[in-house]
Amino acid sequence: MNDYVIEMLNITKTFPGIKANDNITLQLRRGEIHALLGENGAGKSTLMSVLFGLYQPDEGVIKKDGKTVTINNPNDANDLHIGMVHQHFKLVEVFSVLDNIILGAEDTKAGFLKKKEARKKVMALSDKYGLKVDPDAIIEDISVGMQQRVEILKMLYRDNDILILDEPTAVLTPQEIDELMGIMREFAKEGKSILFITHKLNEIMAVADRCTVLRKGKYMGTVDIKDTTKEELSRMMVGRNVSFTVEKKDKLAKNVVLEVRNVTVPSKLHKHDAVRNVSFEVRAGEIVCLAGIEGNGQTEFVQALTGLEKMSDGRIKLSGRDITRASIRQRALAGVSHIPEDRHKHGLVLDYTLEENLVLQRYFEPKFQHGGFIDKKAVREYADKLIDEYDIRSGQGPVTMARSMSGGNQQKAIIGREIDRGTPLLIAVQPTRGLDVGAIEYIHKQLVRVRDAGCAVLLVSLELDEVMNVSDRILVMYEGELVGEFDPKYATVQELGLYMAGARRQSRFGGKEEEEYDDE
C-alpha cells in the first residue's frame, strides 16, 4: 500500500519573469505534519496553490492515494478533501463569521439555508478546538487574529483530511500558537495529514515530523526533524549561517519624541473603550515595545496615533508639537512613519506597481515631480535603490503589480519605504510578520540602525522573542490599559506572559505590585 496520501511530482510553474517552482517533488505521508520551509518568494505558497487548484502546473503530476488526479479549481480540491488556510485571508469582509465559514458549502432545504444546523456545527468545532469566535460578528470589524480563526474553522467545517496551513501562526499570539500546535497534533492522531508553511524554525522543531526546504523555486531536500537542527535548516533555506540574536549597544535615549497622555479610544465592537487612559513617552534613540495578546487594544491605539481612528480623550505630541487633531497626511509630514499591522488594508495599493507603492508617501515631494507631473525617471531610480537595499524580490522589478508579490516581499517593500523616510518616529506594527529568518535578521538590524541614528521607535509585536531581543523598554497592554513596564535585560518570558494574560499588574498602573489576580 502506498504510504503517501499526496505526491507532487516534478512540479514546474512559471509566471512572467520568474520560475516560481522549478521541478519540485513533495510527498506527504498519511497522519504526518510536514513543514514547507523557504525564503520569501521561494515558491512555497505557489506550490500549495497548485495543490489547492488555484494554479495549474506547467509540468508535473499530482497523485492522491497513488492515483493521478487533476485539480482545476478549489472545488476539485475540496472534493478530494484537501483544504487550505491562506496566508492572505479569503474572506468576504461585509459578511458575518458564520456566513464566511459556510460560504460555498451551504446546506439547504427547499431552497432555504439551514443556518441553525450550520451554527451548531461551527460552535461545536469552535469549542472542540478552542477557536472562540462570535458567529454574528462582521469580518471587517474583527481583529486579524480572529479572522485567522475563521479561516481555520472554514476548513474544519468542510471535513478535510489533507490540511494546507500557509503561515497559520503569523497572526497568532504565543499562547494561540501553542494551542494551534496542540490542535495540529490532534489532527495528525486522527489520521489527517498536514502541510505546514512557516518561517518559524522553533515551530517546525516543535511540531513537524519532516521538513521540505525550497530556495529560489528549487527543491533543496527533505529532512527528518529528529535528525536536524535550526541552524542546519536555516543554512538550507538561505544558503548561509543566520544569527538568531540581535546585537545592539546600550541605548542612548535623548529628548522625548512621542508623548502620549491619557489616550482613550472607543471600541467599534463593544460598549466599553478599546483603549483606556494610556500615557507614556518614547525618546530619541530607544526602541519601546508595546506587547500584549492580540485584541487588547494595541491595534486601536496605533490607529489613533497614526490618525486612522478618532480618540475620545487624550493628547498626542510629536517632538513637542501637538498632533492630536492632525490629519493622517499632516502626521506623516510632521515625522511619523508607520509600518501597519495589515499590509493589504493600510500598507499597499495592491493594484499599483511596486515603484508606485514605494513613493506613496513622497510622490508630491519636489524630487519626484516636476510642474505638477510625476517624474517617472526619479521614481524608477528611487525604487531600484530600495529594491536593491531591502532585497525586495519580484518577477518584473519595479513595474511588478504589488498584488502579485509574495507576502514577505510586500512587507519588505513597506518597511523599506517607511524606514527610508528618515522620520523622528517610526511606528512598527508586527514588522517581521511573514518574513523568513534571513529577512527577520535584516529587519531587526534596520530597527536597531534607525534607533542608533536617533530615531524613536515604537514597536508593537506579539513575538516574545522579538520583544525580548529588540526592545530597550517593554510596556504590556491588557484590555486597553498599560499594566506593566519592564527592562528586557531583567524580565523573563514567563513574567511577561503573566502580565499579558492579566494575572498581574504593577502598582504604578493601578494594581498591587506582583499580586496575582486569578479566579482560583
PDB file of N, CA, C and O in Angstrom, residues 287-330:
ATOM      1  N   ILE A 287      14.097  51.934  21.524  1.00  0.00           N
ATOM      2  CA  ILE A 287      13.016  51.125  20.970  1.00  0.00           C
ATOM      3  C   ILE A 287      12.118  50.713  22.131  1.00  0.00           C
ATOM      4  O   ILE A 287      12.542  49.983  23.027  1.00  0.00           O
ATOM      5  N   VAL A 288      10.912  51.245  22.124  1.00  0.00           N
ATOM      6  CA  VAL A 288       9.926  50.887  23.153  1.00  0.00           C
ATOM      7  C   VAL A 288       8.934  49.908  22.517  1.00  0.00           C
ATOM      8  O   VAL A 288       8.377  50.191  21.458  1.00  0.00           O
ATOM      9  N   CYS A 289       8.751  48.776  23.162  1.00  0.00           N
ATOM     10  CA  CYS A 289       7.851  47.760  22.603  1.00  0.00           C
ATOM     11  C   CYS A 289       6.539  47.720  23.383  1.00  0.00           C
ATOM     12  O   CYS A 289       6.535  47.660  24.611  1.00  0.00           O
ATOM     13  N   LEU A 290       5.446  47.776  22.639  1.00  0.00           N
ATOM     14  CA  LEU A 290       4.119  47.605  23.221  1.00  0.00           C
ATOM     15  C   LEU A 290       3.734  46.141  23.009  1.00  0.00           C
ATOM     16  O   LEU A 290       3.484  45.709  21.885  1.00  0.00           O
ATOM     17  N   ALA A 291       3.749  45.367  24.086  1.00  0.00           N
ATOM     18  CA  ALA A 291       3.491  43.929  24.000  1.00  0.00           C
ATOM     19  C   ALA A 291       2.118  43.608  24.561  1.00  0.00           C
ATOM     20  O   ALA A 291       1.592  44.337  25.404  1.00  0.00           O
ATOM     21  N   GLY A 292       1.549  42.530  24.091  1.00  0.00           N
ATOM     22  CA  GLY A 292       0.246  42.109  24.592  1.00  0.00           C
ATOM     23  C   GLY A 292      -0.362  41.069  23.678  1.00  0.00           C
ATOM     24  O   GLY A 292       0.042  40.923  22.527  1.00  0.00           O
ATOM     25  N   ILE A 293      -1.315  40.350  24.200  1.00  0.00           N
ATOM     26  CA  ILE A 293      -2.034  39.374  23.389  1.00  0.00           C
ATOM     27  C   ILE A 293      -2.934  40.130  22.419  1.00  0.00           C
ATOM     28  O   ILE A 293      -3.501  41.168  22.760  1.00  0.00           O
ATOM     29  N   GLU A 294      -3.063  39.623  21.211  1.00  0.00           N
ATOM     30  CA  GLU A 294      -3.876  40.286  20.180  1.00  0.00           C
ATOM     31  C   GLU A 294      -5.283  40.565  20.706  1.00  0.00           C
ATOM     32  O   GLU A 294      -5.879  39.763  21.404  1.00  0.00           O
ATOM     33  N   GLY A 295      -5.806  41.744  20.339  1.00  0.00           N
ATOM     34  CA  GLY A 295      -7.176  42.085  20.721  1.00  0.00           C
ATOM     35  C   GLY A 295      -7.284  42.821  22.034  1.00  0.00           C
ATOM     36  O   GLY A 295      -8.374  42.983  22.580  1.00  0.00           O
ATOM     37  N   ASN A 296      -6.125  43.286  22.568  1.00  0.00           N
ATOM     38  CA  ASN A 296      -6.153  44.006  23.843  1.00  0.00           C
ATOM     39  C   ASN A 296      -5.961  45.515  23.679  1.00  0.00           C
ATOM     40  O   ASN A 296      -5.545  46.195  24.615  1.00  0.00           O
ATOM     41  N   GLY A 297      -6.263  46.013  22.474  1.00  0.00           N
ATOM     42  CA  GLY A 297      -6.260  47.461  22.273  1.00  0.00           C
ATOM     43  C   GLY A 297      -5.081  48.011  21.504  1.00  0.00           C
ATOM     44  O   GLY A 297      -5.070  49.200  21.157  1.00  0.00           O
ATOM     45  N   GLN A 298      -4.072  47.152  21.215  1.00  0.00           N
ATOM     46  CA  GLN A 298      -2.892  47.670  20.508  1.00  0.00           C
ATOM     47  C   GLN A 298      -3.257  48.226  19.133  1.00  0.00           C
ATOM     48  O   GLN A 298      -2.771  49.280  18.729  1.00  0.00           O
ATOM     49  N   THR A 299      -4.116  47.506  18.417  1.00  0.00           N
ATOM     50  CA  THR A 299      -4.492  47.932  17.062  1.00  0.00           C
ATOM     51  C   THR A 299      -5.168  49.296  17.105  1.00  0.00           C
ATOM     52  O   THR A 299      -4.807  50.217  16.356  1.00  0.00           O
ATOM     53  N   GLU A 300      -6.157  49.445  17.976  1.00  0.00           N
ATOM     54  CA  GLU A 300      -6.892  50.714  18.085  1.00  0.00           C
ATOM     55  C   GLU A 300      -5.975  51.848  18.542  1.00  0.00           C
ATOM     56  O   GLU A 300      -6.101  52.986  18.072  1.00  0.00           O
ATOM     57  N   PHE A 301      -5.046  51.533  19.444  1.00  0.00           N
ATOM     58  CA  PHE A 301      -4.122  52.556  19.934  1.00  0.00           C
ATOM     59  C   PHE A 301      -3.233  53.079  18.808  1.00  0.00           C
ATOM     60  O   PHE A 301      -3.079  54.302  18.634  1.00  0.00           O
ATOM     61  N   VAL A 302      -2.657  52.156  18.026  1.00  0.00           N
ATOM     62  CA  VAL A 302      -1.785  52.572  16.911  1.00  0.00           C
ATOM     63  C   VAL A 302      -2.584  53.351  15.867  1.00  0.00           C
ATOM     64  O   VAL A 302      -2.106  54.341  15.305  1.00  0.00           O
ATOM     65  N   GLN A 303      -3.814  52.930  15.611  1.00  0.00           N
ATOM     66  CA  GLN A 303      -4.639  53.647  14.634  1.00  0.00           C
ATOM     67  C   GLN A 303      -4.965  55.063  15.121  1.00  0.00           C
ATOM     68  O   GLN A 303      -5.057  55.991  14.323  1.00  0.00           O
ATOM     69  N   ALA A 304      -5.120  55.227  16.434  1.00  0.00           N
ATOM     70  CA  ALA A 304      -5.333  56.574  16.992  1.00  0.00           C
ATOM     71  C   ALA A 304      -4.062  57.420  16.845  1.00  0.00           C
ATOM     72  O   ALA A 304      -4.123  58.604  16.508  1.00  0.00           O
ATOM     73  N   LEU A 305      -2.896  56.799  17.075  1.00  0.00           N
ATOM     74  CA  LEU A 305      -1.623  57.515  16.938  1.00  0.00           C
ATOM     75  C   LEU A 305      -1.405  58.011  15.513  1.00  0.00           C
ATOM     76  O   LEU A 305      -0.900  59.111  15.292  1.00  0.00           O
ATOM     77  N   THR A 306      -1.789  57.169  14.542  1.00  0.00           N
ATOM     78  CA  THR A 306      -1.496  57.485  13.137  1.00  0.00           C
ATOM     79  C   THR A 306      -2.626  58.241  12.455  1.00  0.00           C
ATOM     80  O   THR A 306      -2.506  58.616  11.291  1.00  0.00           O
ATOM     81  N   GLY A 307      -3.753  58.445  13.165  1.00  0.00           N
ATOM     82  CA  GLY A 307      -4.859  59.214  12.609  1.00  0.00           C
ATOM     83  C   GLY A 307      -5.921  58.385  11.917  1.00  0.00           C
ATOM     84  O   GLY A 307      -6.876  58.924  11.356  1.00  0.00           O
ATOM     85  N   LEU A 308      -5.779  57.045  11.958  1.00  0.00           N
ATOM     86  CA  LEU A 308      -6.763  56.180  11.316  1.00  0.00           C
ATOM     87  C   LEU A 308      -8.037  56.042  12.154  1.00  0.00           C
ATOM     88  O   LEU A 308      -9.093  55.691  11.630  1.00  0.00           O
ATOM     89  N   GLU A 309      -7.910  56.275  13.470  1.00  0.00           N
ATOM     90  CA  GLU A 309      -9.065  56.199  14.378  1.00  0.00           C
ATOM     91  C   GLU A 309      -9.161  57.495  15.172  1.00  0.00           C
ATOM     92  O   GLU A 309      -8.145  58.137  15.465  1.00  0.00           O
ATOM     93  N   LYS A 310     -10.370  57.843  15.586  1.00  0.00           N
ATOM     94  CA  LYS A 310     -10.574  59.034  16.414  1.00  0.00           C
ATOM     95  C   LYS A 310     -10.456  58.655  17.899  1.00  0.00           C
ATOM     96  O   LYS A 310     -10.923  57.612  18.322  1.00  0.00           O
ATOM     97  N   MET A 311      -9.839  59.532  18.669  1.00  0.00           N
ATOM     98  CA  MET A 311      -9.764  59.346  20.122  1.00  0.00           C
ATOM     99  C   MET A 311     -10.948  60.059  20.764  1.00  0.00           C
ATOM    100  O   MET A 311     -11.439  61.052  20.237  1.00  0.00           O
ATOM    101  N   SER A 312     -11.395  59.532  21.909  1.00  0.00           N
ATOM    102  CA  SER A 312     -12.445  60.238  22.645  1.00  0.00           C
ATOM    103  C   SER A 312     -11.841  61.132  23.726  1.00  0.00           C
ATOM    104  O   SER A 312     -12.497  62.039  24.233  1.00  0.00           O
ATOM    105  N   ASP A 313     -10.560  60.872  24.056  1.00  0.00           N
ATOM    106  CA  ASP A 313      -9.903  61.689  25.078  1.00  0.00           C
ATOM    107  C   ASP A 313      -8.393  61.530  24.923  1.00  0.00           C
ATOM    108  O   ASP A 313      -7.918  60.554  24.345  1.00  0.00           O
ATOM    109  N   GLY A 314      -7.647  62.494  25.453  1.00  0.00           N
ATOM    110  CA  GLY A 314      -6.197  62.379  25.475  1.00  0.00           C
ATOM    111  C   GLY A 314      -5.502  63.349  24.540  1.00  0.00           C
ATOM    112  O   GLY A 314      -6.133  64.113  23.809  1.00  0.00           O
ATOM    113  N   ARG A 315      -4.150  63.281  24.570  1.00  0.00           N
ATOM    114  CA  ARG A 315      -3.334  64.209  23.798  1.00  0.00           C
ATOM    115  C   ARG A 315      -2.108  63.480  23.263  1.00  0.00           C
ATOM    116  O   ARG A 315      -1.536  62.612  23.932  1.00  0.00           O
ATOM    117  N   ILE A 316      -1.697  63.814  22.050  1.00  0.00           N
ATOM    118  CA  ILE A 316      -0.500  63.228  21.444  1.00  0.00           C
ATOM    119  C   ILE A 316       0.414  64.362  21.007  1.00  0.00           C
ATOM    120  O   ILE A 316      -0.019  65.280  20.310  1.00  0.00           O
ATOM    121  N   LYS A 317       1.679  64.289  21.420  1.00  0.00           N
ATOM    122  CA  LYS A 317       2.660  65.278  20.991  1.00  0.00           C
ATOM    123  C   LYS A 317       3.810  64.587  20.269  1.00  0.00           C
ATOM    124  O   LYS A 317       4.270  63.519  20.698  1.00  0.00           O
ATOM    125  N   LEU A 318       4.277  65.203  19.172  1.00  0.00           N
ATOM    126  CA  LEU A 318       5.428  64.708  18.424  1.00  0.00           C
ATOM    127  C   LEU A 318       6.497  65.786  18.430  1.00  0.00           C
ATOM    128  O   LEU A 318       6.265  66.888  17.901  1.00  0.00           O
ATOM    129  N   SER A 319       7.609  65.484  19.069  1.00  0.00           N
ATOM    130  CA  SER A 319       8.715  66.466  19.203  1.00  0.00           C
ATOM    131  C   SER A 319       8.211  67.800  19.738  1.00  0.00           C
ATOM    132  O   SER A 319       8.579  68.885  19.264  1.00  0.00           O
ATOM    133  N   GLY A 320       7.303  67.727  20.729  1.00  0.00           N
ATOM    134  CA  GLY A 320       6.773  68.922  21.382  1.00  0.00           C
ATOM    135  C   GLY A 320       5.589  69.560  20.685  1.00  0.00           C
ATOM    136  O   GLY A 320       4.957  70.465  21.228  1.00  0.00           O
ATOM    137  N   ARG A 321       5.249  69.090  19.478  1.00  0.00           N
ATOM    138  CA  ARG A 321       4.138  69.686  18.713  1.00  0.00           C
ATOM    139  C   ARG A 321       2.881  68.839  18.908  1.00  0.00           C
ATOM    140  O   ARG A 321       2.912  67.614  18.758  1.00  0.00           O
ATOM    141  N   ASP A 322       1.780  69.491  19.244  1.00  0.00           N
ATOM    142  CA  ASP A 322       0.516  68.775  19.456  1.00  0.00           C
ATOM    143  C   ASP A 322      -0.060  68.339  18.100  1.00  0.00           C
ATOM    144  O   ASP A 322      -0.362  69.171  17.238  1.00  0.00           O
ATOM    145  N   ILE A 323      -0.200  67.007  17.915  1.00  0.00           N
ATOM    146  CA  ILE A 323      -0.753  66.487  16.652  1.00  0.00           C
ATOM    147  C   ILE A 323      -2.072  65.744  16.894  1.00  0.00           C
ATOM    148  O   ILE A 323      -2.510  64.966  16.051  1.00  0.00           O
ATOM    149  N   THR A 324      -2.686  66.007  18.053  1.00  0.00           N
ATOM    150  CA  THR A 324      -3.905  65.287  18.435  1.00  0.00           C
ATOM    151  C   THR A 324      -4.982  65.360  17.354  1.00  0.00           C
ATOM    152  O   THR A 324      -5.662  64.378  17.071  1.00  0.00           O
ATOM    153  N   ARG A 325      -5.144  66.534  16.752  1.00  0.00           N
ATOM    154  CA  ARG A 325      -6.206  66.715  15.759  1.00  0.00           C
ATOM    155  C   ARG A 325      -5.680  66.776  14.326  1.00  0.00           C
ATOM    156  O   ARG A 325      -6.413  67.117  13.399  1.00  0.00           O
ATOM    157  N   ALA A 326      -4.424  66.427  14.143  1.00  0.00           N
ATOM    158  CA  ALA A 326      -3.837  66.471  12.800  1.00  0.00           C
ATOM    159  C   ALA A 326      -4.372  65.323  11.948  1.00  0.00           C
ATOM    160  O   ALA A 326      -4.715  64.251  12.448  1.00  0.00           O
ATOM    161  N   SER A 327      -4.439  65.551  10.631  1.00  0.00           N
ATOM    162  CA  SER A 327      -4.874  64.509   9.701  1.00  0.00           C
ATOM    163  C   SER A 327      -3.755  63.491   9.506  1.00  0.00           C
ATOM    164  O   SER A 327      -2.622  63.689   9.956  1.00  0.00           O
ATOM    165  N   ILE A 328      -4.062  62.398   8.797  1.00  0.00           N
ATOM    166  CA  ILE A 328      -3.049  61.368   8.534  1.00  0.00           C
ATOM    167  C   ILE A 328      -1.882  61.968   7.761  1.00  0.00           C
ATOM    168  O   ILE A 328      -0.717  61.757   8.111  1.00  0.00           O
ATOM    169  N   ARG A 329      -2.183  62.733   6.704  1.00  0.00           N
ATOM    170  CA  ARG A 329      -1.126  63.368   5.898  1.00  0.00           C
ATOM    171  C   ARG A 329      -0.301  64.324   6.756  1.00  0.00           C
ATOM    172  O   ARG A 329       0.930  64.341   6.675  1.00  0.00           O
ATOM    173  N   GLN A 330      -0.963  65.110   7.608  1.00  0.00           N
ATOM    174  CA  GLN A 330      -0.236  66.063   8.450  1.00  0.00           C
ATOM    175  C   GLN A 330       0.693  65.344   9.433  1.00  0.00           C
ATOM    176  O   GLN A 330       1.808  65.795   9.686  1.00  0.00           O
TER     177      GLN A 330
END
